[in-house]
Structures are given as C-alpha cells and as structure tokens.
Amino acid sequence: DRDHARMKRLLDVMSAYLQTYDKNFAEELVEFKRSSGLSLPYQMANSFDKVLCDVPCTSDRTSVHQDEGNIFNVSRKKLRLKIPEEQSALLQSAMKCVKPGGSVVYSTCTLSPIQNDGVVYDALKQTWKNDGLEFIVEDLSTAMKPFRSIMRFADEFAATPSYYGQLVLPNVVNNFGPMYFAKITRK
C-alpha cells in the first residue's frame, strides 16, 4: 500500500496475530512494502505463494459514521465511480504476482456487489484476455462453517448471494462488518 496510515494499521494487525510472548514474527514472516500495488507485477511477477489484496473501497461502515472526506459526498461522485476500476487493476496486479499454484485473497469492507464479485469477475476476465493467466476461485463455504455462529453471512440472508466470495454482513452485536473476501488460485 502507498498510504502510510493503512500500512501502520496493517502492521499492527499482523503483529497482533503473528506473535508469541517473546517475539513478534510479523516483520519476519510478512513482507511489507510502501508503494503502489500497480507497479508490483513489473518488479515481482510470479514471485509469491500468497498475496493479500485488501483494496481501497467505499468503506461502508466508516462512511456511515464520518462526514469529513466521506466518499458518498456528492462532490466525490467521480472518484467513487472510479473505485471498481482501481480495485480491478490492483487485483489483476496481485494475480500476476503469484506463482502457479499460489493464491490471492481479495478483500473489501463494502456491501457493493460491483466492488466485490464484480471486481473479481472483471479481474479474472482481464488476466485471461490480456495475459493468458488461468485462475480458479476457491469455494470457502466449508472453511466458513465454524464462523457461522458468530458472523452473519449474506448467503443466509440476502436475495442475491455472492458468487465468487464470502460476504459478511454488518453485525451490531459483534461490532463487525461488512467484509467481503474471495480466494483466487493460479493454475
């Protein structure tokens, strides 16, 4: 990521999950780079086993509580409409960085179908068309079973389910969501 605040937040989260009582493994196990994700394929094509592609999105939860800089402000309409384009470009970039057999996890914090399944569809189509790269979208429904008692998944409640990924609905009780993620593996 090129945003300093997002990088710090990511490092803090990873440090919380990848540590023991005597050592912090986050910086040893995960490579953190502060640069545009769009330039990575030129530097690191076919380099990684796993890539997390957590893209900028409309951040629905934050937008509800924040007036300043809110992406849903009328003055930011053009910027908001370009978000799926940027997301797809970032996902395509991530997909080019994984080795054959490697996987990309694409994630957002929005309920927007176009920013979720729509971006995955577009990135799959573009990487096939432009680069001849083949990917499969993994079915994560079995892996999510243990979480169904504590999270609300859209496929249980929504009339239009996600086709490629898992959509976790906002939950006031758990103070969590929305969250979307899809796992895409290179053939």
Short mmCIF file of N, CA and C in Angstrom, two decimals:
data_model
loop_
_atom_site.label_atom_id
_atom_site.label_comp_id
_atom_site.label_asym_id
_atom_site.label_seq_id
_atom_site.Cartn_x
_atom_site.Cartn_y
_atom_site.Cartn_z
N ASP A 1 0.85 -1.18 0.00
CA ASP A 1 0.00 0.00 0.00
C ASP A 1 0.88 1.24 0.00
N ARG A 2 0.39 2.29 -0.57
CA ARG A 2 1.17 3.52 -0.58
C ARG A 2 0.75 4.47 0.53
N ASP A 3 -0.36 4.18 1.21
CA ASP A 3 -0.86 5.03 2.28
C ASP A 3 -0.20 4.65 3.61
N HIS A 4 0.47 5.62 4.22
CA HIS A 4 1.21 5.36 5.46
C HIS A 4 0.29 4.87 6.59
N ALA A 5 -0.86 5.48 6.75
CA ALA A 5 -1.78 5.10 7.83
C ALA A 5 -2.29 3.67 7.64
N ARG A 6 -2.61 3.28 6.41
CA ARG A 6 -3.07 1.90 6.15
C ARG A 6 -1.94 0.90 6.40
N MET A 7 -0.72 1.26 6.05
CA MET A 7 0.41 0.37 6.30
C MET A 7 0.62 0.16 7.79
N LYS A 8 0.52 1.25 8.57
CA LYS A 8 0.69 1.12 10.02
C LYS A 8 -0.40 0.24 10.61
N ARG A 9 -1.64 0.44 10.16
CA ARG A 9 -2.77 -0.37 10.64
C ARG A 9 -2.55 -1.84 10.30
N LEU A 10 -2.08 -2.11 9.08
CA LEU A 10 -1.83 -3.48 8.65
C LEU A 10 -0.72 -4.12 9.49
N LEU A 11 0.35 -3.39 9.72
CA LEU A 11 1.44 -3.91 10.54
C LEU A 11 0.96 -4.20 11.96
N ASP A 12 0.15 -3.31 12.52
CA ASP A 12 -0.39 -3.52 13.87
C ASP A 12 -1.25 -4.77 13.95
N VAL A 13 -2.12 -4.96 12.94
CA VAL A 13 -2.99 -6.14 12.93
C VAL A 13 -2.17 -7.41 12.77
N MET A 14 -1.25 -7.41 11.82
CA MET A 14 -0.42 -8.59 11.61
C MET A 14 0.43 -8.90 12.84
N SER A 15 0.93 -7.88 13.49
CA SER A 15 1.73 -8.07 14.70
C SER A 15 0.90 -8.70 15.81
N ALA A 16 -0.37 -8.30 15.90
CA ALA A 16 -1.24 -8.86 16.93
C ALA A 16 -1.49 -10.35 16.71
N TYR A 17 -1.52 -10.78 15.46
CA TYR A 17 -1.81 -12.18 15.16
C TYR A 17 -0.57 -13.05 15.02
N LEU A 18 0.56 -12.46 14.70
CA LEU A 18 1.77 -13.23 14.45
C LEU A 18 2.82 -12.95 15.52
N GLN A 19 2.49 -13.24 16.75
CA GLN A 19 3.46 -13.02 17.81
C GLN A 19 3.35 -14.09 18.88
N THR A 20 4.42 -14.24 19.61
CA THR A 20 4.43 -15.10 20.78
C THR A 20 4.77 -14.19 21.96
N TYR A 21 4.92 -14.77 23.13
CA TYR A 21 5.23 -13.95 24.30
C TYR A 21 6.59 -13.28 24.21
N ASP A 22 7.50 -13.87 23.48
CA ASP A 22 8.84 -13.32 23.45
C ASP A 22 9.27 -12.74 22.11
N LYS A 23 8.42 -12.86 21.06
CA LYS A 23 8.89 -12.42 19.75
C LYS A 23 7.72 -12.00 18.85
N ASN A 24 7.94 -10.98 18.05
CA ASN A 24 6.97 -10.52 17.07
C ASN A 24 7.43 -11.02 15.70
N PHE A 25 6.65 -11.92 15.09
CA PHE A 25 7.04 -12.54 13.83
C PHE A 25 6.53 -11.79 12.60
N ALA A 26 5.67 -10.80 12.76
CA ALA A 26 5.04 -10.15 11.61
C ALA A 26 6.06 -9.63 10.60
N GLU A 27 7.06 -8.92 11.06
CA GLU A 27 8.03 -8.33 10.14
C GLU A 27 8.99 -9.37 9.57
N GLU A 28 9.13 -10.52 10.22
CA GLU A 28 9.98 -11.59 9.71
C GLU A 28 9.24 -12.45 8.68
N LEU A 29 7.94 -12.66 8.89
CA LEU A 29 7.17 -13.57 8.04
C LEU A 29 6.47 -12.89 6.88
N VAL A 30 6.20 -11.60 7.02
CA VAL A 30 5.42 -10.88 6.02
C VAL A 30 6.27 -9.74 5.47
N GLU A 31 6.26 -9.61 4.15
CA GLU A 31 6.99 -8.51 3.53
C GLU A 31 6.05 -7.32 3.37
N PHE A 32 6.38 -6.21 4.00
CA PHE A 32 5.57 -5.00 3.93
C PHE A 32 6.28 -4.02 3.00
N LYS A 33 5.56 -3.52 1.98
CA LYS A 33 6.14 -2.56 1.05
C LYS A 33 5.22 -1.36 0.95
N ARG A 34 5.79 -0.18 1.05
CA ARG A 34 5.01 1.04 0.90
C ARG A 34 5.23 1.56 -0.51
N SER A 35 4.39 1.09 -1.43
CA SER A 35 4.45 1.52 -2.82
C SER A 35 3.11 1.19 -3.47
N SER A 36 2.94 1.63 -4.68
CA SER A 36 1.70 1.35 -5.39
C SER A 36 1.65 -0.12 -5.79
N GLY A 37 0.54 -0.76 -5.49
CA GLY A 37 0.35 -2.16 -5.87
C GLY A 37 0.30 -2.35 -7.37
N LEU A 38 0.09 -1.28 -8.11
CA LEU A 38 0.02 -1.39 -9.57
C LEU A 38 1.40 -1.62 -10.20
N SER A 39 2.46 -1.25 -9.50
CA SER A 39 3.81 -1.43 -10.07
C SER A 39 4.41 -2.78 -9.73
N LEU A 40 3.79 -3.55 -8.85
CA LEU A 40 4.39 -4.81 -8.40
C LEU A 40 4.62 -5.85 -9.50
N PRO A 41 3.72 -6.06 -10.46
CA PRO A 41 3.97 -7.10 -11.46
C PRO A 41 5.25 -6.88 -12.26
N TYR A 42 5.64 -5.63 -12.42
CA TYR A 42 6.84 -5.34 -13.19
C TYR A 42 8.09 -5.71 -12.38
N GLN A 43 7.97 -5.64 -11.06
CA GLN A 43 9.10 -5.93 -10.19
C GLN A 43 9.08 -7.37 -9.67
N MET A 44 7.88 -7.93 -9.49
CA MET A 44 7.76 -9.19 -8.76
C MET A 44 6.79 -10.18 -9.39
N ALA A 45 6.71 -10.24 -10.69
CA ALA A 45 5.82 -11.19 -11.35
C ALA A 45 6.22 -12.62 -10.97
N ASN A 46 5.22 -13.44 -10.73
CA ASN A 46 5.44 -14.86 -10.39
C ASN A 46 6.33 -15.06 -9.17
N SER A 47 6.27 -14.18 -8.20
CA SER A 47 7.20 -14.23 -7.06
C SER A 47 6.64 -14.81 -5.77
N PHE A 48 5.32 -14.75 -5.58
CA PHE A 48 4.77 -15.04 -4.26
C PHE A 48 3.87 -16.27 -4.25
N ASP A 49 3.85 -16.93 -3.11
CA ASP A 49 2.92 -18.04 -2.89
C ASP A 49 1.55 -17.50 -2.51
N LYS A 50 1.53 -16.41 -1.75
CA LYS A 50 0.27 -15.83 -1.28
C LYS A 50 0.35 -14.31 -1.32
N VAL A 51 -0.75 -13.68 -1.72
CA VAL A 51 -0.83 -12.23 -1.76
C VAL A 51 -2.18 -11.82 -1.17
N LEU A 52 -2.15 -10.87 -0.26
CA LEU A 52 -3.38 -10.27 0.26
C LEU A 52 -3.61 -8.99 -0.51
N CYS A 53 -4.77 -8.88 -1.13
CA CYS A 53 -5.13 -7.70 -1.91
C CYS A 53 -6.33 -7.05 -1.23
N ASP A 54 -6.05 -6.24 -0.22
CA ASP A 54 -7.07 -5.53 0.54
C ASP A 54 -7.17 -4.12 -0.05
N VAL A 55 -8.14 -3.94 -0.93
CA VAL A 55 -8.20 -2.73 -1.74
C VAL A 55 -8.95 -1.59 -1.07
N PRO A 56 -8.63 -0.35 -1.47
CA PRO A 56 -9.44 0.78 -1.02
C PRO A 56 -10.86 0.60 -1.56
N CYS A 57 -11.85 0.88 -0.74
CA CYS A 57 -13.24 0.72 -1.16
C CYS A 57 -14.08 1.84 -0.55
N THR A 58 -15.38 1.75 -0.71
CA THR A 58 -16.25 2.79 -0.15
C THR A 58 -16.34 2.71 1.37
N SER A 59 -15.78 1.68 1.97
CA SER A 59 -15.72 1.55 3.44
C SER A 59 -17.06 1.91 4.07
N ASP A 60 -18.06 1.12 3.77
CA ASP A 60 -19.44 1.42 4.16
C ASP A 60 -19.59 1.76 5.64
N ARG A 61 -18.97 1.02 6.51
CA ARG A 61 -19.11 1.25 7.95
C ARG A 61 -18.55 2.62 8.34
N THR A 62 -17.37 2.95 7.83
CA THR A 62 -16.75 4.23 8.14
C THR A 62 -17.58 5.37 7.55
N SER A 63 -18.09 5.18 6.35
CA SER A 63 -18.86 6.23 5.68
C SER A 63 -20.13 6.60 6.43
N VAL A 64 -20.70 5.65 7.13
CA VAL A 64 -21.92 5.91 7.90
C VAL A 64 -21.63 6.84 9.07
N HIS A 65 -20.44 6.74 9.63
CA HIS A 65 -20.09 7.48 10.85
C HIS A 65 -19.22 8.70 10.61
N GLN A 66 -18.81 8.94 9.38
CA GLN A 66 -17.83 10.00 9.12
C GLN A 66 -18.34 10.94 8.04
N ASP A 67 -18.38 12.22 8.35
CA ASP A 67 -18.82 13.21 7.36
C ASP A 67 -17.65 13.75 6.55
N GLU A 68 -16.55 14.05 7.22
CA GLU A 68 -15.40 14.63 6.54
C GLU A 68 -14.74 13.61 5.62
N GLY A 69 -14.60 13.98 4.34
CA GLY A 69 -13.96 13.10 3.37
C GLY A 69 -14.82 11.90 2.97
N ASN A 70 -16.08 11.92 3.29
CA ASN A 70 -16.97 10.79 3.01
C ASN A 70 -17.07 10.57 1.50
N ILE A 71 -16.83 9.35 1.08
CA ILE A 71 -16.83 9.00 -0.34
C ILE A 71 -18.22 9.14 -0.97
N PHE A 72 -19.26 9.13 -0.15
CA PHE A 72 -20.63 9.26 -0.66
C PHE A 72 -21.07 10.71 -0.79
N ASN A 73 -20.20 11.65 -0.47
CA ASN A 73 -20.49 13.06 -0.66
C ASN A 73 -20.66 13.32 -2.16
N VAL A 74 -21.64 14.14 -2.53
CA VAL A 74 -21.94 14.43 -3.94
C VAL A 74 -20.70 14.94 -4.68
N SER A 75 -19.87 15.72 -4.00
CA SER A 75 -18.68 16.28 -4.65
C SER A 75 -17.65 15.21 -4.99
N ARG A 76 -17.78 14.01 -4.45
CA ARG A 76 -16.80 12.94 -4.70
C ARG A 76 -17.36 11.84 -5.60
N LYS A 77 -18.42 12.16 -6.34
CA LYS A 77 -19.08 11.17 -7.18
C LYS A 77 -18.13 10.56 -8.22
N LYS A 78 -17.36 11.39 -8.92
CA LYS A 78 -16.45 10.87 -9.94
C LYS A 78 -15.41 9.93 -9.34
N LEU A 79 -14.88 10.30 -8.19
CA LEU A 79 -13.91 9.45 -7.51
C LEU A 79 -14.55 8.12 -7.11
N ARG A 80 -15.75 8.17 -6.59
CA ARG A 80 -16.47 6.97 -6.16
C ARG A 80 -16.73 6.03 -7.34
N LEU A 81 -17.07 6.59 -8.49
CA LEU A 81 -17.36 5.76 -9.66
C LEU A 81 -16.10 5.09 -10.23
N LYS A 82 -14.93 5.63 -9.92
CA LYS A 82 -13.67 5.05 -10.42
C LYS A 82 -13.13 3.95 -9.50
N ILE A 83 -13.71 3.79 -8.33
CA ILE A 83 -13.19 2.82 -7.37
C ILE A 83 -13.14 1.40 -7.94
N PRO A 84 -14.20 0.86 -8.54
CA PRO A 84 -14.11 -0.51 -9.06
C PRO A 84 -13.01 -0.70 -10.10
N GLU A 85 -12.77 0.32 -10.90
CA GLU A 85 -11.69 0.28 -11.90
C GLU A 85 -10.33 0.11 -11.22
N GLU A 86 -10.10 0.93 -10.18
CA GLU A 86 -8.84 0.85 -9.44
C GLU A 86 -8.72 -0.49 -8.72
N GLN A 87 -9.83 -0.96 -8.15
CA GLN A 87 -9.81 -2.25 -7.45
C GLN A 87 -9.45 -3.39 -8.40
N SER A 88 -10.05 -3.39 -9.58
CA SER A 88 -9.76 -4.43 -10.56
C SER A 88 -8.30 -4.39 -10.99
N ALA A 89 -7.77 -3.20 -11.20
CA ALA A 89 -6.37 -3.07 -11.59
C ALA A 89 -5.45 -3.60 -10.49
N LEU A 90 -5.77 -3.30 -9.23
CA LEU A 90 -4.97 -3.79 -8.12
C LEU A 90 -5.06 -5.31 -8.00
N LEU A 91 -6.26 -5.86 -8.19
CA LEU A 91 -6.42 -7.31 -8.12
C LEU A 91 -5.67 -8.00 -9.26
N GLN A 92 -5.75 -7.45 -10.46
CA GLN A 92 -5.00 -8.01 -11.59
C GLN A 92 -3.51 -7.98 -11.30
N SER A 93 -3.05 -6.92 -10.71
CA SER A 93 -1.64 -6.79 -10.35
C SER A 93 -1.25 -7.88 -9.35
N ALA A 94 -2.07 -8.08 -8.34
CA ALA A 94 -1.81 -9.12 -7.34
C ALA A 94 -1.80 -10.50 -7.99
N MET A 95 -2.72 -10.73 -8.90
CA MET A 95 -2.82 -12.03 -9.57
C MET A 95 -1.57 -12.33 -10.40
N LYS A 96 -0.98 -11.32 -10.97
CA LYS A 96 0.24 -11.50 -11.77
C LYS A 96 1.45 -11.77 -10.89
N CYS A 97 1.36 -11.41 -9.62
CA CYS A 97 2.49 -11.59 -8.70
C CYS A 97 2.58 -12.99 -8.11
N VAL A 98 1.49 -13.78 -8.18
CA VAL A 98 1.55 -15.11 -7.58
C VAL A 98 2.11 -16.13 -8.57
N LYS A 99 2.84 -17.09 -7.99
CA LYS A 99 3.38 -18.20 -8.77
C LYS A 99 2.23 -19.13 -9.16
N PRO A 100 2.43 -19.97 -10.17
CA PRO A 100 1.43 -21.01 -10.43
C PRO A 100 1.23 -21.84 -9.15
N GLY A 101 -0.03 -22.06 -8.80
CA GLY A 101 -0.36 -22.74 -7.55
C GLY A 101 -0.52 -21.79 -6.38
N GLY A 102 -0.08 -20.56 -6.55
CA GLY A 102 -0.21 -19.55 -5.50
C GLY A 102 -1.61 -18.97 -5.46
N SER A 103 -1.92 -18.27 -4.38
CA SER A 103 -3.27 -17.73 -4.25
C SER A 103 -3.27 -16.28 -3.81
N VAL A 104 -4.35 -15.61 -4.19
CA VAL A 104 -4.60 -14.21 -3.83
C VAL A 104 -5.89 -14.20 -3.03
N VAL A 105 -5.88 -13.48 -1.92
CA VAL A 105 -7.12 -13.22 -1.20
C VAL A 105 -7.46 -11.77 -1.47
N TYR A 106 -8.62 -11.56 -2.07
CA TYR A 106 -9.13 -10.22 -2.39
C TYR A 106 -10.12 -9.85 -1.31
N SER A 107 -9.98 -8.65 -0.74
CA SER A 107 -10.92 -8.27 0.33
C SER A 107 -11.31 -6.81 0.25
N THR A 108 -12.54 -6.56 0.71
CA THR A 108 -13.06 -5.20 0.83
C THR A 108 -13.86 -5.11 2.14
N CYS A 109 -14.29 -3.91 2.46
CA CYS A 109 -15.19 -3.71 3.60
C CYS A 109 -16.43 -2.96 3.12
N THR A 110 -17.01 -3.48 2.05
CA THR A 110 -18.20 -2.87 1.47
C THR A 110 -19.23 -3.94 1.11
N LEU A 111 -20.48 -3.52 1.04
CA LEU A 111 -21.56 -4.40 0.61
C LEU A 111 -21.77 -4.35 -0.90
N SER A 112 -21.07 -3.47 -1.58
CA SER A 112 -21.27 -3.22 -3.01
C SER A 112 -20.96 -4.45 -3.87
N PRO A 113 -21.97 -4.99 -4.57
CA PRO A 113 -21.72 -6.14 -5.44
C PRO A 113 -20.69 -5.86 -6.54
N ILE A 114 -20.67 -4.64 -7.06
CA ILE A 114 -19.72 -4.32 -8.13
C ILE A 114 -18.29 -4.30 -7.59
N GLN A 115 -18.10 -3.82 -6.35
CA GLN A 115 -16.76 -3.77 -5.76
C GLN A 115 -16.31 -5.14 -5.25
N ASN A 116 -17.24 -6.06 -5.11
CA ASN A 116 -16.92 -7.39 -4.61
C ASN A 116 -16.86 -8.38 -5.76
N ASP A 117 -17.95 -9.09 -6.03
CA ASP A 117 -17.97 -10.07 -7.11
C ASP A 117 -17.69 -9.44 -8.48
N GLY A 118 -18.14 -8.21 -8.69
CA GLY A 118 -17.93 -7.55 -9.97
C GLY A 118 -16.46 -7.36 -10.28
N VAL A 119 -15.69 -6.96 -9.29
CA VAL A 119 -14.25 -6.76 -9.47
C VAL A 119 -13.55 -8.10 -9.69
N VAL A 120 -13.94 -9.13 -8.94
CA VAL A 120 -13.32 -10.45 -9.13
C VAL A 120 -13.59 -10.93 -10.55
N TYR A 121 -14.83 -10.81 -11.01
CA TYR A 121 -15.18 -11.22 -12.38
C TYR A 121 -14.33 -10.47 -13.41
N ASP A 122 -14.26 -9.15 -13.25
CA ASP A 122 -13.51 -8.34 -14.22
C ASP A 122 -12.03 -8.71 -14.21
N ALA A 123 -11.44 -8.89 -13.05
CA ALA A 123 -10.01 -9.22 -12.96
C ALA A 123 -9.73 -10.59 -13.58
N LEU A 124 -10.60 -11.57 -13.32
CA LEU A 124 -10.43 -12.90 -13.93
C LEU A 124 -10.48 -12.79 -15.45
N LYS A 125 -11.45 -12.04 -15.94
CA LYS A 125 -11.62 -11.86 -17.39
C LYS A 125 -10.42 -11.15 -18.02
N GLN A 126 -9.96 -10.08 -17.38
CA GLN A 126 -8.85 -9.29 -17.94
C GLN A 126 -7.52 -10.04 -17.90
N THR A 127 -7.24 -10.78 -16.81
CA THR A 127 -5.96 -11.50 -16.76
C THR A 127 -5.94 -12.65 -17.76
N TRP A 128 -7.10 -13.23 -18.04
CA TRP A 128 -7.17 -14.28 -19.06
C TRP A 128 -6.98 -13.65 -20.45
N LYS A 129 -7.73 -12.59 -20.70
CA LYS A 129 -7.72 -11.93 -22.01
C LYS A 129 -6.36 -11.30 -22.32
N ASN A 130 -5.78 -10.58 -21.38
CA ASN A 130 -4.56 -9.81 -21.63
C ASN A 130 -3.27 -10.59 -21.40
N ASP A 131 -3.30 -11.56 -20.47
CA ASP A 131 -2.06 -12.23 -20.09
C ASP A 131 -2.10 -13.74 -20.25
N GLY A 132 -3.28 -14.28 -20.57
CA GLY A 132 -3.41 -15.73 -20.73
C GLY A 132 -3.26 -16.50 -19.42
N LEU A 133 -3.41 -15.83 -18.29
CA LEU A 133 -3.27 -16.49 -17.00
C LEU A 133 -4.61 -17.08 -16.56
N GLU A 134 -4.56 -18.32 -16.07
CA GLU A 134 -5.78 -19.01 -15.63
C GLU A 134 -5.83 -19.09 -14.11
N PHE A 135 -7.00 -18.84 -13.57
CA PHE A 135 -7.22 -18.87 -12.13
C PHE A 135 -8.53 -19.60 -11.84
N ILE A 136 -8.62 -20.12 -10.64
CA ILE A 136 -9.89 -20.66 -10.17
C ILE A 136 -10.24 -19.94 -8.87
N VAL A 137 -11.52 -19.76 -8.65
CA VAL A 137 -11.99 -19.16 -7.41
C VAL A 137 -12.34 -20.30 -6.46
N GLU A 138 -11.72 -20.29 -5.30
CA GLU A 138 -11.91 -21.36 -4.32
C GLU A 138 -13.26 -21.21 -3.62
N ASP A 139 -13.90 -22.34 -3.35
CA ASP A 139 -15.13 -22.36 -2.57
C ASP A 139 -14.76 -22.36 -1.10
N LEU A 140 -15.08 -21.29 -0.40
CA LEU A 140 -14.72 -21.15 1.01
C LEU A 140 -15.87 -21.48 1.96
N SER A 141 -16.98 -21.98 1.43
CA SER A 141 -18.15 -22.20 2.28
C SER A 141 -17.88 -23.20 3.40
N THR A 142 -17.15 -24.27 3.14
CA THR A 142 -16.84 -25.25 4.18
C THR A 142 -15.91 -24.64 5.23
N ALA A 143 -14.93 -23.88 4.79
CA ALA A 143 -13.99 -23.25 5.72
C ALA A 143 -14.68 -22.22 6.63
N MET A 144 -15.82 -21.68 6.18
CA MET A 144 -16.51 -20.67 6.96
C MET A 144 -17.50 -21.25 7.97
N LYS A 145 -17.78 -22.54 7.90
CA LYS A 145 -18.75 -23.15 8.81
C LYS A 145 -18.51 -22.84 10.28
N PRO A 146 -17.28 -22.90 10.79
CA PRO A 146 -17.08 -22.59 12.21
C PRO A 146 -17.43 -21.15 12.60
N PHE A 147 -17.47 -20.25 11.63
CA PHE A 147 -17.72 -18.84 11.91
C PHE A 147 -19.20 -18.46 11.78
N ARG A 148 -20.02 -19.35 11.28
CA ARG A 148 -21.42 -19.04 11.03
C ARG A 148 -22.21 -18.77 12.31
N SER A 149 -21.72 -19.24 13.44
CA SER A 149 -22.44 -18.99 14.69
C SER A 149 -22.12 -17.60 15.24
N ILE A 150 -21.05 -16.98 14.78
CA ILE A 150 -20.69 -15.66 15.30
C ILE A 150 -20.75 -14.54 14.26
N MET A 151 -20.87 -14.91 12.98
CA MET A 151 -20.94 -13.91 11.90
C MET A 151 -22.17 -14.18 11.04
N ARG A 152 -22.71 -13.12 10.47
CA ARG A 152 -23.85 -13.25 9.57
C ARG A 152 -23.35 -13.19 8.14
N PHE A 153 -23.48 -14.28 7.42
CA PHE A 153 -23.05 -14.34 6.03
C PHE A 153 -24.23 -14.03 5.12
N ALA A 154 -23.96 -13.29 4.04
CA ALA A 154 -25.02 -12.83 3.14
C ALA A 154 -25.77 -13.98 2.51
N ASP A 155 -25.11 -15.11 2.26
CA ASP A 155 -25.80 -16.20 1.58
C ASP A 155 -26.95 -16.76 2.41
N GLU A 156 -26.97 -16.49 3.70
CA GLU A 156 -28.06 -16.94 4.56
C GLU A 156 -29.23 -15.96 4.57
N PHE A 157 -28.96 -14.70 4.25
CA PHE A 157 -29.97 -13.66 4.41
C PHE A 157 -30.32 -12.90 3.14
N ALA A 158 -29.40 -12.82 2.20
CA ALA A 158 -29.59 -11.96 1.03
C ALA A 158 -30.30 -12.68 -0.11
N ALA A 159 -31.03 -11.91 -0.86
CA ALA A 159 -31.71 -12.45 -2.03
C ALA A 159 -30.71 -12.68 -3.17
N THR A 160 -29.64 -11.90 -3.17
CA THR A 160 -28.61 -12.07 -4.21
C THR A 160 -27.29 -12.47 -3.54
N PRO A 161 -26.97 -13.75 -3.56
CA PRO A 161 -25.74 -14.21 -2.90
C PRO A 161 -24.49 -13.82 -3.69
N SER A 162 -23.35 -13.89 -3.02
CA SER A 162 -22.07 -13.69 -3.70
C SER A 162 -21.75 -14.95 -4.48
N TYR A 163 -21.23 -14.80 -5.67
CA TYR A 163 -20.90 -15.96 -6.50
C TYR A 163 -19.44 -16.38 -6.32
N TYR A 164 -18.57 -15.42 -6.08
CA TYR A 164 -17.15 -15.72 -6.01
C TYR A 164 -16.61 -15.77 -4.59
N GLY A 165 -17.11 -14.94 -3.71
CA GLY A 165 -16.53 -14.83 -2.38
C GLY A 165 -17.56 -14.94 -1.28
N GLN A 166 -17.10 -14.64 -0.09
CA GLN A 166 -17.94 -14.66 1.10
C GLN A 166 -18.20 -13.21 1.52
N LEU A 167 -19.45 -12.89 1.77
CA LEU A 167 -19.81 -11.55 2.22
C LEU A 167 -20.35 -11.66 3.64
N VAL A 168 -19.65 -11.02 4.56
CA VAL A 168 -20.07 -10.97 5.96
C VAL A 168 -20.85 -9.67 6.15
N LEU A 169 -22.08 -9.82 6.63
CA LEU A 169 -22.94 -8.66 6.83
C LEU A 169 -22.58 -7.93 8.12
N PRO A 170 -22.88 -6.63 8.17
CA PRO A 170 -22.61 -5.89 9.40
C PRO A 170 -23.40 -6.51 10.56
N ASN A 171 -22.77 -6.53 11.72
CA ASN A 171 -23.40 -7.09 12.90
C ASN A 171 -23.14 -6.16 14.07
N VAL A 172 -24.18 -5.51 14.55
CA VAL A 172 -24.06 -4.53 15.62
C VAL A 172 -23.59 -5.21 16.91
N VAL A 173 -24.10 -6.40 17.19
CA VAL A 173 -23.74 -7.10 18.41
C VAL A 173 -22.24 -7.37 18.48
N ASN A 174 -21.67 -7.82 17.38
CA ASN A 174 -20.23 -8.12 17.34
C ASN A 174 -19.39 -6.91 16.95
N ASN A 175 -20.05 -5.79 16.61
CA ASN A 175 -19.35 -4.58 16.16
C ASN A 175 -18.39 -4.91 15.02
N PHE A 176 -18.95 -5.57 13.99
CA PHE A 176 -18.11 -6.09 12.91
C PHE A 176 -18.86 -6.02 11.59
N GLY A 177 -18.11 -5.84 10.50
CA GLY A 177 -18.66 -5.91 9.16
C GLY A 177 -18.99 -4.55 8.59
N PRO A 178 -19.27 -4.50 7.32
CA PRO A 178 -19.25 -5.60 6.36
C PRO A 178 -17.82 -5.98 5.97
N MET A 179 -17.70 -7.19 5.43
CA MET A 179 -16.43 -7.68 4.95
C MET A 179 -16.69 -8.66 3.81
N TYR A 180 -15.92 -8.55 2.76
CA TYR A 180 -16.01 -9.46 1.63
C TYR A 180 -14.61 -10.01 1.37
N PHE A 181 -14.52 -11.29 1.04
CA PHE A 181 -13.23 -11.86 0.65
C PHE A 181 -13.45 -13.03 -0.29
N ALA A 182 -12.50 -13.17 -1.21
CA ALA A 182 -12.51 -14.27 -2.18
C ALA A 182 -11.08 -14.77 -2.30
N LYS A 183 -10.94 -16.10 -2.42
CA LYS A 183 -9.61 -16.69 -2.61
C LYS A 183 -9.51 -17.16 -4.05
N ILE A 184 -8.48 -16.68 -4.74
CA ILE A 184 -8.29 -16.94 -6.16
C ILE A 184 -6.93 -17.61 -6.33
N THR A 185 -6.93 -18.82 -6.91
CA THR A 185 -5.69 -19.60 -7.04
C THR A 185 -5.29 -19.70 -8.51
N ARG A 186 -4.01 -19.47 -8.75
CA ARG A 186 -3.48 -19.54 -10.11
C ARG A 186 -3.24 -20.99 -10.50
N LYS A 187 -3.71 -21.35 -11.71
CA LYS A 187 -3.48 -22.70 -12.24
C LYS A 187 -2.05 -22.86 -12.69
#
